[in-house]
PDB file of C-alpha atoms and ligand atoms in Angstrom:
ATOM      1  CA  MET A   1      -0.111   0.026  -0.012  1.00  0.00           C
ATOM      2  CA  ALA A   2       1.322   3.472  -0.790  1.00  0.00           C
ATOM      3  CA  ILE A   3       0.241   7.082  -0.712  1.00  0.00           C
ATOM      4  CA  ARG A   4      -0.060   8.275  -4.375  1.00  0.00           C
ATOM      5  CA  LYS A   5       0.364  11.941  -5.470  1.00  0.00           C
ATOM      6  CA  ILE A   6      -2.882  13.800  -5.996  1.00  0.00           C
ATOM      7  CA  VAL A   7      -2.853  15.737  -9.107  1.00  0.00           C
ATOM      8  CA  LYS A   8      -4.171  19.577  -9.001  1.00  0.00           C
ATOM      9  CA  LEU A   9      -6.133  21.550 -11.269  1.00  0.00           C
ATOM     10  CA  GLY A  10      -4.127  22.252 -14.563  1.00  0.00           C
ATOM     11  CA  ASP A  11      -3.287  18.492 -14.854  1.00  0.00           C
ATOM     12  CA  ASP A  12      -4.637  17.040 -18.124  1.00  0.00           C
ATOM     13  CA  ALA A  13      -5.510  13.917 -16.109  1.00  0.00           C
ATOM     14  CA  LEU A  14      -8.289  15.703 -14.424  1.00  0.00           C
ATOM     15  CA  ARG A  15      -9.824  16.570 -17.959  1.00  0.00           C
ATOM     16  CA  LYS A  16     -10.024  13.267 -19.674  1.00  0.00           C
ATOM     17  CA  VAL A  17     -12.771  10.738 -20.257  1.00  0.00           C
ATOM     18  CA  CYS A  18     -11.568   7.790 -18.303  1.00  0.00           C
ATOM     19  CA  LYS A  19     -11.560   4.226 -19.834  1.00  0.00           C
ATOM     20  CA  LYS A  20     -13.651   1.387 -18.496  1.00  0.00           C
ATOM     21  CA  GLN A  21     -11.662  -0.825 -16.039  1.00  0.00           C
ATOM     22  CA  GLU A  22     -11.698  -4.176 -17.723  1.00  0.00           C
ATOM     23  CA  LYS A  23      -9.366  -6.330 -15.694  1.00  0.00           C
ATOM     24  CA  PHE A  24     -10.101  -7.154 -12.181  1.00  0.00           C
ATOM     25  CA  ASP A  25      -6.706  -8.329 -11.133  1.00  0.00           C
ATOM     26  CA  LEU A  26      -3.906  -7.644  -8.534  1.00  0.00           C
ATOM     27  CA  ARG A  27      -3.107  -4.370 -10.200  1.00  0.00           C
ATOM     28  CA  LEU A  28      -6.743  -3.070  -9.557  1.00  0.00           C
ATOM     29  CA  ASN A  29      -6.589  -4.289  -5.956  1.00  0.00           C
ATOM     30  CA  VAL A  30      -3.365  -2.252  -5.404  1.00  0.00           C
ATOM     31  CA  LEU A  31      -4.984   0.767  -6.952  1.00  0.00           C
ATOM     32  CA  LEU A  32      -8.018   0.604  -4.713  1.00  0.00           C
ATOM     33  CA  HIS A  33      -5.840  -0.150  -1.578  1.00  0.00           C
ATOM     34  CA  ASP A  34      -3.666   3.252  -2.628  1.00  0.00           C
ATOM     35  CA  MET A  35      -6.611   5.480  -3.502  1.00  0.00           C
ATOM     36  CA  ALA A  36      -8.042   4.476  -0.007  1.00  0.00           C
ATOM     37  CA  ASP A  37      -4.924   5.170   1.896  1.00  0.00           C
ATOM     38  CA  THR A  38      -4.370   8.435  -0.290  1.00  0.00           C
ATOM     39  CA  MET A  39      -8.093   9.678   0.537  1.00  0.00           C
ATOM     40  CA  TYR A  40      -7.682   9.059   4.112  1.00  0.00           C
ATOM     41  CA  LYS A  41      -4.574  10.624   4.429  1.00  0.00           C
ATOM     42  CA  ALA A  42      -5.759  13.867   2.795  1.00  0.00           C
ATOM     43  CA  GLU A  43      -8.747  13.685   4.950  1.00  0.00           C
ATOM     44  CA  GLY A  44     -10.892  13.555   2.017  1.00  0.00           C
ATOM     45  CA  VAL A  45     -14.351  11.934   1.684  1.00  0.00           C
ATOM     46  CA  GLY A  46     -13.847  10.497  -1.861  1.00  0.00           C
ATOM     47  CA  LEU A  47     -11.156  10.064  -4.501  1.00  0.00           C
ATOM     48  CA  ALA A  48     -11.371   9.343  -8.465  1.00  0.00           C
ATOM     49  CA  ALA A  49      -8.678   7.544  -9.947  1.00  0.00           C
ATOM     50  CA  PRO A  50      -7.784  10.387 -12.553  1.00  0.00           C
ATOM     51  CA  GLN A  51      -6.979  12.419  -9.212  1.00  0.00           C
ATOM     52  CA  VAL A  52      -3.984  10.133  -8.894  1.00  0.00           C
ATOM     53  CA  GLY A  53      -3.204  10.303 -12.631  1.00  0.00           C
ATOM     54  CA  ILE A  54      -4.732   6.929 -13.663  1.00  0.00           C
ATOM     55  CA  LEU A  55      -7.483   7.161 -16.154  1.00  0.00           C
ATOM     56  CA  ARG A  56      -9.830   4.275 -15.261  1.00  0.00           C
ATOM     57  CA  ARG A  57     -13.250   4.354 -14.168  1.00  0.00           C
ATOM     58  CA  VAL A  58     -12.552   3.536 -10.317  1.00  0.00           C
ATOM     59  CA  VAL A  59     -13.693   5.660  -7.341  1.00  0.00           C
ATOM     60  CA  VAL A  60     -13.377   5.304  -3.493  1.00  0.00           C
ATOM     61  CA  ILE A  61     -15.850   7.278  -1.173  1.00  0.00           C
ATOM     62  CA  ASP A  62     -16.102   7.287   2.658  1.00  0.00           C
ATOM     63  CA  VAL A  63     -18.415   9.708   4.130  1.00  0.00           C
ATOM     64  CA  GLY A  64     -18.000   8.504   7.508  1.00  0.00           C
ATOM     65  CA  ASP A  65     -20.082   5.157   7.117  1.00  0.00           C
ATOM     66  CA  GLY A  66     -17.220   2.968   5.657  1.00  0.00           C
ATOM     67  CA  LEU A  67     -15.297   2.611   2.616  1.00  0.00           C
ATOM     68  CA  VAL A  68     -17.255   2.172  -0.655  1.00  0.00           C
ATOM     69  CA  GLU A  69     -15.397   0.921  -3.838  1.00  0.00           C
ATOM     70  CA  LEU A  70     -16.848   1.662  -7.200  1.00  0.00           C
ATOM     71  CA  VAL A  71     -15.390   0.223 -10.281  1.00  0.00           C
ATOM     72  CA  ASN A  72     -17.240   1.426 -13.677  1.00  0.00           C
ATOM     73  CA  PRO A  73     -20.024   3.062 -11.718  1.00  0.00           C
ATOM     74  CA  GLU A  74     -22.949   4.664 -13.499  1.00  0.00           C
ATOM     75  CA  ILE A  75     -25.680   6.805 -12.145  1.00  0.00           C
ATOM     76  CA  ILE A  76     -28.928   4.979 -13.174  1.00  0.00           C
ATOM     77  CA  GLU A  77     -31.662   7.051 -11.402  1.00  0.00           C
ATOM     78  CA  ARG A  78     -31.549  10.677  -9.834  1.00  0.00           C
ATOM     79  CA  SER A  79     -34.119  11.890  -7.578  1.00  0.00           C
ATOM     80  CA  GLU A  80     -36.027  14.961  -8.477  1.00  0.00           C
ATOM     81  CA  GLU A  81     -35.669  16.447  -5.268  1.00  0.00           C
ATOM     82  CA  ILE A  82     -32.381  18.355  -5.059  1.00  0.00           C
ATOM     83  CA  GLN A  83     -29.782  19.674  -2.460  1.00  0.00           C
ATOM     84  CA  CYS A  84     -27.882  22.708  -2.538  1.00  0.00           C
ATOM     85  CA  GLY A  85     -24.381  22.706  -0.523  1.00  0.00           C
ATOM     86  CA  ARG A  86     -20.927  23.325  -0.494  1.00  0.00           C
ATOM     87  CA  GLU A  87     -18.389  21.139  -2.161  1.00  0.00           C
ATOM     88  CA  GLY A  88     -14.546  21.098  -2.373  1.00  0.00           C
ATOM     89  CA  CYS A  89     -12.056  18.875  -3.997  1.00  0.00           C
ATOM     90  CA  LEU A  90      -8.598  17.372  -3.122  1.00  0.00           C
ATOM     91  CA  SER A  91      -7.389  18.458  -6.533  1.00  0.00           C
ATOM     92  CA  LEU A  92      -8.440  22.066  -5.809  1.00  0.00           C
ATOM     93  CA  PRO A  93      -7.168  22.734  -2.264  1.00  0.00           C
ATOM     94  CA  GLY A  94      -8.273  25.702  -0.425  1.00  0.00           C
ATOM     95  CA  ARG A  95     -11.446  26.298  -2.638  1.00  0.00           C
ATOM     96  CA  GLN A  96     -15.082  25.667  -2.244  1.00  0.00           C
ATOM     97  CA  GLY A  97     -18.317  26.152  -4.263  1.00  0.00           C
ATOM     98  CA  VAL A  98     -22.059  25.789  -3.933  1.00  0.00           C
ATOM     99  CA  VAL A  99     -23.125  23.136  -6.036  1.00  0.00           C
ATOM    100  CA  THR A 100     -26.623  21.769  -6.610  1.00  0.00           C
ATOM    101  CA  ARG A 101     -26.874  17.834  -6.844  1.00  0.00           C
ATOM    102  CA  PRO A 102     -29.953  15.281  -6.659  1.00  0.00           C
ATOM    103  CA  MET A 103     -30.892  14.341  -3.244  1.00  0.00           C
ATOM    104  CA  ARG A 104     -30.749  10.758  -3.852  1.00  0.00           C
ATOM    105  CA  VAL A 105     -29.084   8.626  -6.564  1.00  0.00           C
ATOM    106  CA  LYS A 106     -29.163   4.835  -7.531  1.00  0.00           C
ATOM    107  CA  VAL A 107     -25.718   3.519  -8.689  1.00  0.00           C
ATOM    108  CA  ARG A 108     -24.827   0.471 -10.708  1.00  0.00           C
ATOM    109  CA  ALA A 109     -21.309  -0.527 -10.540  1.00  0.00           C
ATOM    110  CA  GLN A 110     -18.719  -3.406 -10.006  1.00  0.00           C
ATOM    111  CA  ASP A 111     -16.631  -4.485  -7.087  1.00  0.00           C
ATOM    112  CA  ARG A 112     -13.064  -5.201  -7.133  1.00  0.00           C
ATOM    113  CA  ARG A 113     -13.774  -8.738  -8.158  1.00  0.00           C
ATOM    114  CA  GLY A 114     -15.976  -7.621 -11.222  1.00  0.00           C
ATOM    115  CA  VAL A 115     -19.229  -8.572  -9.398  1.00  0.00           C
ATOM    116  CA  PRO A 116     -22.005  -6.179 -10.386  1.00  0.00           C
ATOM    117  CA  PHE A 117     -24.162  -4.328  -7.792  1.00  0.00           C
ATOM    118  CA  GLU A 118     -26.467  -1.589  -7.234  1.00  0.00           C
ATOM    119  CA  MET A 119     -26.811   0.897  -4.223  1.00  0.00           C
ATOM    120  CA  GLU A 120     -28.391   3.876  -3.234  1.00  0.00           C
ATOM    121  CA  ALA A 121     -27.119   7.067  -1.867  1.00  0.00           C
ATOM    122  CA  GLU A 122     -28.762   9.869  -0.077  1.00  0.00           C
ATOM    123  CA  GLY A 123     -27.922  13.345   1.105  1.00  0.00           C
ATOM    124  CA  PHE A 124     -24.083  14.107   1.534  1.00  0.00           C
ATOM    125  CA  PHE A 125     -23.399  10.319   0.235  1.00  0.00           C
ATOM    126  CA  ALA A 126     -25.374  11.173  -2.944  1.00  0.00           C
ATOM    127  CA  ARG A 127     -23.310  14.609  -3.391  1.00  0.00           C
ATOM    128  CA  ALA A 128     -19.933  12.641  -2.913  1.00  0.00           C
ATOM    129  CA  VAL A 129     -21.076  10.097  -5.601  1.00  0.00           C
ATOM    130  CA  CYS A 130     -22.115  12.775  -8.059  1.00  0.00           C
ATOM    131  CA  HIS A 131     -18.828  14.599  -7.596  1.00  0.00           C
ATOM    132  CA  GLU A 132     -16.622  11.542  -7.894  1.00  0.00           C
ATOM    133  CA  LEU A 133     -18.406  10.214 -10.844  1.00  0.00           C
ATOM    134  CA  ASP A 134     -18.198  13.520 -12.535  1.00  0.00           C
ATOM    135  CA  HIS A 135     -14.265  13.239 -12.345  1.00  0.00           C
ATOM    136  CA  LEU A 136     -14.335  10.099 -14.729  1.00  0.00           C
ATOM    137  CA  ASP A 137     -15.672  12.194 -17.411  1.00  0.00           C
ATOM    138  CA  GLY A 138     -13.304  15.002 -16.781  1.00  0.00           C
ATOM    139  CA  THR A 139     -15.910  17.287 -15.154  1.00  0.00           C
ATOM    140  CA  LEU A 140     -15.077  19.262 -11.971  1.00  0.00           C
ATOM    141  CA  TYR A 141     -17.349  20.821  -9.339  1.00  0.00           C
ATOM    142  CA  ILE A 142     -16.221  24.257 -10.553  1.00  0.00           C
ATOM    143  CA  ASP A 143     -17.716  23.465 -13.980  1.00  0.00           C
ATOM    144  CA  VAL A 144     -21.320  22.895 -12.455  1.00  0.00           C
ATOM    145  CA  MET A 145     -21.254  25.069  -9.290  1.00  0.00           C
ATOM    146  CA  GLU A 146     -23.524  28.066  -8.761  1.00  0.00           C
ATOM    147  CA  ARG A 147     -20.954  30.055  -7.550  1.00  0.00           C
ATOM    148  CA  GLU A 148     -17.313  29.948  -5.776  1.00  0.00           C
ATOM    149  CA  LEU A 149     -17.405  30.571  -2.030  1.00  0.00           C
ATOM    150  CA  SER A 150     -15.106  33.504  -0.845  1.00  0.00           C
ATOM    151  CA  GLU A 151     -12.294  32.858   1.724  1.00  0.00           C
ATOM    152  CA  GLU A 152     -14.615  34.368   4.568  1.00  0.00           C
ATOM    153  CA  GLU A 153     -17.567  32.073   3.580  1.00  0.00           C
ATOM    154  CA  ILE A 154     -15.199  28.930   3.577  1.00  0.00           C
ATOM    155  CA  GLU A 155     -14.299  29.669   7.094  1.00  0.00           C
ATOM    156  CA  GLY A 156     -17.863  29.370   7.762  1.00  0.00           C
ATOM    157  CA  HIS A 157     -19.612  32.833   7.533  1.00  0.00           C
ATOM    158  CA  ILE A 158     -22.081  31.812   4.939  1.00  0.00           C
ATOM    159  CA  PRO A 159     -25.787  33.271   4.950  1.00  0.00           C
ATOM    160  CA  GLU A 160     -28.315  30.560   5.944  1.00  0.00           C
ATOM    161  CA  ASP A 161     -30.363  30.920   2.844  1.00  0.00           C
ATOM    162  CA  ASP A 162     -27.495  30.526   0.540  1.00  0.00           C
ATOM    163  CA  VAL A 163     -26.146  27.152   1.666  1.00  0.00           C
ATOM    164  CA  GLU A 164     -27.992  24.344   3.175  1.00  0.00           C
ATOM    165  CA  GLY A 165     -26.107  22.269   5.544  1.00  0.00           C
ATOM    166  CA  GLU A 166     -22.669  22.281   6.665  1.00  0.00           C
ATOM    167  CA  GLU A 167     -20.815  20.104   4.400  1.00  0.00           C
ATOM    168  CA  ASP A 168     -17.502  21.263   4.106  1.00  0.00           C
ATOM    169  CA  ASP A 169     -15.291  18.187   3.861  1.00  0.00           C
ATOM    170  CA  GLU A 170     -13.081  18.029   0.610  1.00  0.00           C
ATOM    171  CA  ARG A 171     -13.039  15.367  -1.899  1.00  0.00           C
TER     172      ARG A 171
HETATM  173 NI1   NI B 201     -13.153  15.980  -6.396  1.00  0.00          NI
END
């Protein structure tokens, strides 16, 4: 297991459409381990493979309920109900924006052995899923945000009617 370098905004890897993961081998296992280690070390709640320079459709997420590994994930259902809240990204340190996301999503993915499964995510978990899956298509939260937060707002001085929730983890 190893900590990998997280690429930052400006790196081409963040703007590519990632390829499907075809092989469920030792290399994938190592990648998933390394991505989880790297995410926890950076105190993030999610990490996508392109953020460590690997252009494959692989994501790890942990919003506090345990590690979730998603290989070749797809959102197959989005709730009409939306949520509006703050988002950051380990590839854009020190920045946050206000992003609207579905309140609930249903995801189809494969596990590290290639076994397909479906899962549902709600609230902050759904936000993390949307954010990480966007990474696999070269989309960053700054492309879809309503607006960027100022430094003062990032510190916590945000009008109540502007941002719902106190979701300030970076991912
Ligand atoms: Ni991110």
